[in-house]
PDB file of C-alpha atoms in Angstrom:
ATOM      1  CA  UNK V   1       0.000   0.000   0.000  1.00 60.00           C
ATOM      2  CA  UNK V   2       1.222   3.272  -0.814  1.00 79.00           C
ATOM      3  CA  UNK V   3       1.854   5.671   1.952  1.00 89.00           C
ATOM      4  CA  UNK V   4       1.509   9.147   0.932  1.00 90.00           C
ATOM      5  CA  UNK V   5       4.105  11.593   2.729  1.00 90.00           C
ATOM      6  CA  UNK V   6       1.576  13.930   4.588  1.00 91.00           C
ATOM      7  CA  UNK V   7       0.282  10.864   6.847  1.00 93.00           C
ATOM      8  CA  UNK V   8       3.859  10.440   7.974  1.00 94.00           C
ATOM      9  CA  UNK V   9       4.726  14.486   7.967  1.00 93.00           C
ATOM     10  CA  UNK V  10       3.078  15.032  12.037  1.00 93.00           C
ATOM     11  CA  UNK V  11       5.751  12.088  13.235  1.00 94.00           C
ATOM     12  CA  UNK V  12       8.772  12.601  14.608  1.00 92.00           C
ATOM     13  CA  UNK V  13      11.301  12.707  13.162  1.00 90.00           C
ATOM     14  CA  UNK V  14       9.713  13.782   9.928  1.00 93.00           C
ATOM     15  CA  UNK V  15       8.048  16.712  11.181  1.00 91.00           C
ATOM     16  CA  UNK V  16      11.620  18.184  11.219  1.00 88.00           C
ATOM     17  CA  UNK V  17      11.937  17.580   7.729  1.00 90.00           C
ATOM     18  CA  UNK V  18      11.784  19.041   4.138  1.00 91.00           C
ATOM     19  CA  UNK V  19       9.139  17.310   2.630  1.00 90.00           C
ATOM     20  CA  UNK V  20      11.255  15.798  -0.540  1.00 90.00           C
ATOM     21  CA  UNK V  21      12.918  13.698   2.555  1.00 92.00           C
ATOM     22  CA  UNK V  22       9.501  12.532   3.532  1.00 93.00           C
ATOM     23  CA  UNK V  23       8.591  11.560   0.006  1.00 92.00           C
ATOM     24  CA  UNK V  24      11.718   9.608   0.124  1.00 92.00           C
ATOM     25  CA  UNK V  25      10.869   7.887   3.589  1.00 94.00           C
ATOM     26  CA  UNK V  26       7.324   7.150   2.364  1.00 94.00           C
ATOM     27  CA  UNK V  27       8.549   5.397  -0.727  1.00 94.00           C
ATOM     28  CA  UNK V  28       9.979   2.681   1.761  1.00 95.00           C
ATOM     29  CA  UNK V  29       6.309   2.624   4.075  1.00 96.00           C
ATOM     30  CA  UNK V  30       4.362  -0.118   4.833  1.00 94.00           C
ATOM     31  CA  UNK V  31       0.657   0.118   5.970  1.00 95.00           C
ATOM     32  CA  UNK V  32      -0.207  -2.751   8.960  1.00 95.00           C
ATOM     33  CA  UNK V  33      -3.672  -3.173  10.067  1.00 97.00           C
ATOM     34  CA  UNK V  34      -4.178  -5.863  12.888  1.00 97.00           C
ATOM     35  CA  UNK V  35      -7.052  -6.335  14.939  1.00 97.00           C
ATOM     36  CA  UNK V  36      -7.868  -6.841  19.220  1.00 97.00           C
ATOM     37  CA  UNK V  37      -4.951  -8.835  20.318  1.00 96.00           C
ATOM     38  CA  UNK V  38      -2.400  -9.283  17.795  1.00 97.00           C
ATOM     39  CA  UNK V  39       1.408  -8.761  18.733  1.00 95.00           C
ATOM     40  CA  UNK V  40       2.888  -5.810  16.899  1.00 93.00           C
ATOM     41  CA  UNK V  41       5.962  -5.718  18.419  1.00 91.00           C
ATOM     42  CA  UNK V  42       7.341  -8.938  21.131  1.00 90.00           C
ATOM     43  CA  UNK V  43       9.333  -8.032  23.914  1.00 89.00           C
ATOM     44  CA  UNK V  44      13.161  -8.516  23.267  1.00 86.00           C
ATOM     45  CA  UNK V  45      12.259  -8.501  19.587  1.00 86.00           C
ATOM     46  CA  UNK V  46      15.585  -7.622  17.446  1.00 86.00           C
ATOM     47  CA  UNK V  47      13.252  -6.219  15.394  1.00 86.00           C
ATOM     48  CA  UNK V  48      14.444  -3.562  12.439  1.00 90.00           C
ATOM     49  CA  UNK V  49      11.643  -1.457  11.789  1.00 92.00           C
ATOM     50  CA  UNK V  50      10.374   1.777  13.562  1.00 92.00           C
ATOM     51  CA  UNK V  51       6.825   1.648  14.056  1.00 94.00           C
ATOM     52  CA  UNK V  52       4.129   4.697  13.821  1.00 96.00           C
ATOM     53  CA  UNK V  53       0.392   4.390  15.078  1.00 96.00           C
ATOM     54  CA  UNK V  54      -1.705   5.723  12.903  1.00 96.00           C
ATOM     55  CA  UNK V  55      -5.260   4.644  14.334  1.00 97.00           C
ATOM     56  CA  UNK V  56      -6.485   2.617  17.270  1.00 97.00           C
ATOM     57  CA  UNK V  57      -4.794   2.057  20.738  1.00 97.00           C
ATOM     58  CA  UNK V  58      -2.137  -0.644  21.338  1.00 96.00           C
ATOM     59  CA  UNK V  59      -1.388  -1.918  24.890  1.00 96.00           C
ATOM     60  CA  UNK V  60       2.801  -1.582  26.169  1.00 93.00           C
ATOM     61  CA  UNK V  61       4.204  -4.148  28.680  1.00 93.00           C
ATOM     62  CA  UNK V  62       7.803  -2.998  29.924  1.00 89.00           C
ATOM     63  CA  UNK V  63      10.123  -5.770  31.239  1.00 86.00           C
ATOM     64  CA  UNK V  64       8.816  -5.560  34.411  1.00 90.00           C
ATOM     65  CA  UNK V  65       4.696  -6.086  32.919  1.00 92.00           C
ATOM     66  CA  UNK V  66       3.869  -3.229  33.396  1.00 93.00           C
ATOM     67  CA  UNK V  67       1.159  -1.665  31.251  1.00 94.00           C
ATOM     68  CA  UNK V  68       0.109   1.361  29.810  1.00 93.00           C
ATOM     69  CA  UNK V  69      -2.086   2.645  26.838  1.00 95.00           C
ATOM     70  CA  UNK V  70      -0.607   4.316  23.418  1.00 94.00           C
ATOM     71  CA  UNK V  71      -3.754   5.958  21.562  1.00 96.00           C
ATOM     72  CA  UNK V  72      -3.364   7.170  18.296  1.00 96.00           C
ATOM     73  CA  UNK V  73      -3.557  11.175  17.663  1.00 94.00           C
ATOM     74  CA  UNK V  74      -2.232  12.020  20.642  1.00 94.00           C
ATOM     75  CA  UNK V  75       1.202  13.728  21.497  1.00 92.00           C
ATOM     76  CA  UNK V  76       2.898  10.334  22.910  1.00 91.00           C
ATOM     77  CA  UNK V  77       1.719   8.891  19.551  1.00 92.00           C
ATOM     78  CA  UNK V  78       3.505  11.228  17.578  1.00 93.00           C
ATOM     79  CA  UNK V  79       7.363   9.117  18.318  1.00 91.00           C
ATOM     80  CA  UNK V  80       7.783   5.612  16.795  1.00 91.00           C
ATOM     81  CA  UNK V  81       6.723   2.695  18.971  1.00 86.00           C
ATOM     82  CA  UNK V  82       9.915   2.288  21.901  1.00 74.00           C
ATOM     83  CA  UNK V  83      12.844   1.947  19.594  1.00 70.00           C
ATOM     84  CA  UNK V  84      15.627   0.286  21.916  1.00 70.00           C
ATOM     85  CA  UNK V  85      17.012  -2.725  20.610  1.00 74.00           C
ATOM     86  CA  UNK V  86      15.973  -5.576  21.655  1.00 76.00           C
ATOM     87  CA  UNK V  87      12.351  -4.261  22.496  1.00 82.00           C
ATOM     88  CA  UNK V  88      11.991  -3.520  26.016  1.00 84.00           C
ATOM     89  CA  UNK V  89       8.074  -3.652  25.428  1.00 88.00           C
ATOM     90  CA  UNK V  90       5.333  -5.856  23.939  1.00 91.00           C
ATOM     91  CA  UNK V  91       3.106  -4.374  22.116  1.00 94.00           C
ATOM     92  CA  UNK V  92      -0.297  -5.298  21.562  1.00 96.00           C
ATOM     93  CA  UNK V  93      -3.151  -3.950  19.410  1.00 97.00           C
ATOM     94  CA  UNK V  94      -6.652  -3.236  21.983  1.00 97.00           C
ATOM     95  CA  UNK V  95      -8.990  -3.373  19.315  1.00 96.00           C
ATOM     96  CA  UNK V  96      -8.882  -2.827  15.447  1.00 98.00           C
ATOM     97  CA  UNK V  97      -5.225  -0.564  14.985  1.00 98.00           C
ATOM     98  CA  UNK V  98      -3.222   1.013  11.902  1.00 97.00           C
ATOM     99  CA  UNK V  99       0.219   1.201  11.962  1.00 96.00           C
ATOM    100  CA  UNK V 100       2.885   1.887   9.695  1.00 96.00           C
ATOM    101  CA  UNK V 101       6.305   0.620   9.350  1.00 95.00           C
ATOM    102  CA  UNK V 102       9.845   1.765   7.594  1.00 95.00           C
ATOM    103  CA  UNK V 103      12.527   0.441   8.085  1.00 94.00           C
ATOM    104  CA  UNK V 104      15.578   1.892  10.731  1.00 93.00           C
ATOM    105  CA  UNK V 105      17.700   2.044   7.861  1.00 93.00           C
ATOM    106  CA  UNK V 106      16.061   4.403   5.824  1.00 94.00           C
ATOM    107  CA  UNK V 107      15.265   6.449   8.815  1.00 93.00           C
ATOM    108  CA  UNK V 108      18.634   6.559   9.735  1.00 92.00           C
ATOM    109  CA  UNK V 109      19.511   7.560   6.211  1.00 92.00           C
ATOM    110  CA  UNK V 110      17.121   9.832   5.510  1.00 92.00           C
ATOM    111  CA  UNK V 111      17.501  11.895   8.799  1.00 89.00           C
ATOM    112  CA  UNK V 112      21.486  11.868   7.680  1.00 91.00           C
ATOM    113  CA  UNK V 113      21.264  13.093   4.608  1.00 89.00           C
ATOM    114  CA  UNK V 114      18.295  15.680   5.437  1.00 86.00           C
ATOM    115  CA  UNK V 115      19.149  19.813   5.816  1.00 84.00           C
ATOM    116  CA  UNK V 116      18.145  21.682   9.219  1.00 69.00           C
ATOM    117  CA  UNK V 117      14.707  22.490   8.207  1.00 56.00           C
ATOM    118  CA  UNK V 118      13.998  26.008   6.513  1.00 57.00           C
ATOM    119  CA  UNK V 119      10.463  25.812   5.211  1.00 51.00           C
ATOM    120  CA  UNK V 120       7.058  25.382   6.779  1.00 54.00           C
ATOM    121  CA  UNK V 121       5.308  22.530   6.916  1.00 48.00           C
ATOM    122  CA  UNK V 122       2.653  23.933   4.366  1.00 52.00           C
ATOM    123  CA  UNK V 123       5.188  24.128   1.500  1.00 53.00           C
ATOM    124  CA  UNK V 124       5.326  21.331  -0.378  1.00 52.00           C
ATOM    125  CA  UNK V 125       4.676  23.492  -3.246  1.00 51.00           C
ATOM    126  CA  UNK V 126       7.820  24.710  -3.307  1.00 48.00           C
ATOM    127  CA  UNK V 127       9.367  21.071  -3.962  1.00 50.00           C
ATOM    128  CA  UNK V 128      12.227  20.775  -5.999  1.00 50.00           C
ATOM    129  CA  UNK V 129      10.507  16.925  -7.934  1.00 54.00           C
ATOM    130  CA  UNK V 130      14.045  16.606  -9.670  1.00 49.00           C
ATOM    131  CA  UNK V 131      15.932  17.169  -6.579  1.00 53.00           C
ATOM    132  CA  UNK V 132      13.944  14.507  -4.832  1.00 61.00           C
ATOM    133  CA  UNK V 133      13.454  11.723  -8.276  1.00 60.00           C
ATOM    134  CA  UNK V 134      17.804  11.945  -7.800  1.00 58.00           C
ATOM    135  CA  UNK V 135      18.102  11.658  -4.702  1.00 63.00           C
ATOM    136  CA  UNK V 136      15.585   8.652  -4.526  1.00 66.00           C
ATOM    137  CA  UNK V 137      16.986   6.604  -7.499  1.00 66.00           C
ATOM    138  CA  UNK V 138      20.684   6.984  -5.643  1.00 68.00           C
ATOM    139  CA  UNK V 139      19.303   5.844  -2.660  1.00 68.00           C
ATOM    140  CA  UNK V 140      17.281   2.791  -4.109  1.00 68.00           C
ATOM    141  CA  UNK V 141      20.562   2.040  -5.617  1.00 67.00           C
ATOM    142  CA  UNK V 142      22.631   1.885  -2.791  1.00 69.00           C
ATOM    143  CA  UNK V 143      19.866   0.281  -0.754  1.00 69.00           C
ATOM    144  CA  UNK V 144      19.986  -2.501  -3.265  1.00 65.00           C
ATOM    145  CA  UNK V 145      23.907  -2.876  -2.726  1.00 66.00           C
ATOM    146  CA  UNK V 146      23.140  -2.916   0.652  1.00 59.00           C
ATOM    147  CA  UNK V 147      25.728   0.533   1.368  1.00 54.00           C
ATOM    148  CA  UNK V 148      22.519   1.851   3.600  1.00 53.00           C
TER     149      UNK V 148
END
């Protein structure tokens, strides 16, 4: 499913971003629905994905099982899922949830190669398309010879 760049724009870190860099990171999205009681995320999980909620609440248990409630649209909501390595939480979804995924790599890449912001959030207009088409065909390519 395609994942168009303004979903992802409120989240941290792309909120910081120009948009071409969130076209980029959107290119590399996947959309995960899961319903009452599917694991999203086990604890101690080497997983390599960052994780955004997008709708729905899922339930965290720390190491020590303790729980507590992430609900999408809310401030908390707007940072991946916990992002230490392995997991220190489980994460559940409490009813019907939307999440998407990209992987840590092109996060980590895309934050790198990213300017300090300079423009509002409202300006995608002003994109530079051939700036951004460049940029994402050299990164495909190096993602494919696995230099990410």
């Amino acid at each position: 499913m395609n994942i168009k760049p303004g979903v992802l724009k409120p989240f941290m870190p792309f909120s910081d971003m120009p948009p071409e860099y969130v076209i980029v990171a959107a290119k590399f999205a996947d959309s995960i629905k899961a319903k009452d009681g599917d694991v999203i995320l086990e604890k101690n999980s080497e997983d390599t994905f960052d994780y955004f909620l997008i709708e729905g609440d899922l339930e965290l248990t720390d190491i020590y099982d303790q729980t507590s409630t992430l609900r999408a649209k809310t401030p908390h909501a707007l940072k991946p899922l916990p992002q230490l390595r392995p997991s220190a939480y489980g994460v559940v979804a409490s009813g019907p949830i939307t999440v998407i995924r990209i992987p840590q790599t092109v996060i980590s890449r895309v934050r790198a190669e990213a300017p300090e912001k300079e423009t509002d959030v409202n300006d995608e207009a002003l994109l530079d398309i051939t700036q951004t088409r460049e940029f994402f065909e050299e990164f495909k390519q190096e993602l494919h010879l696995h230099h990410v």
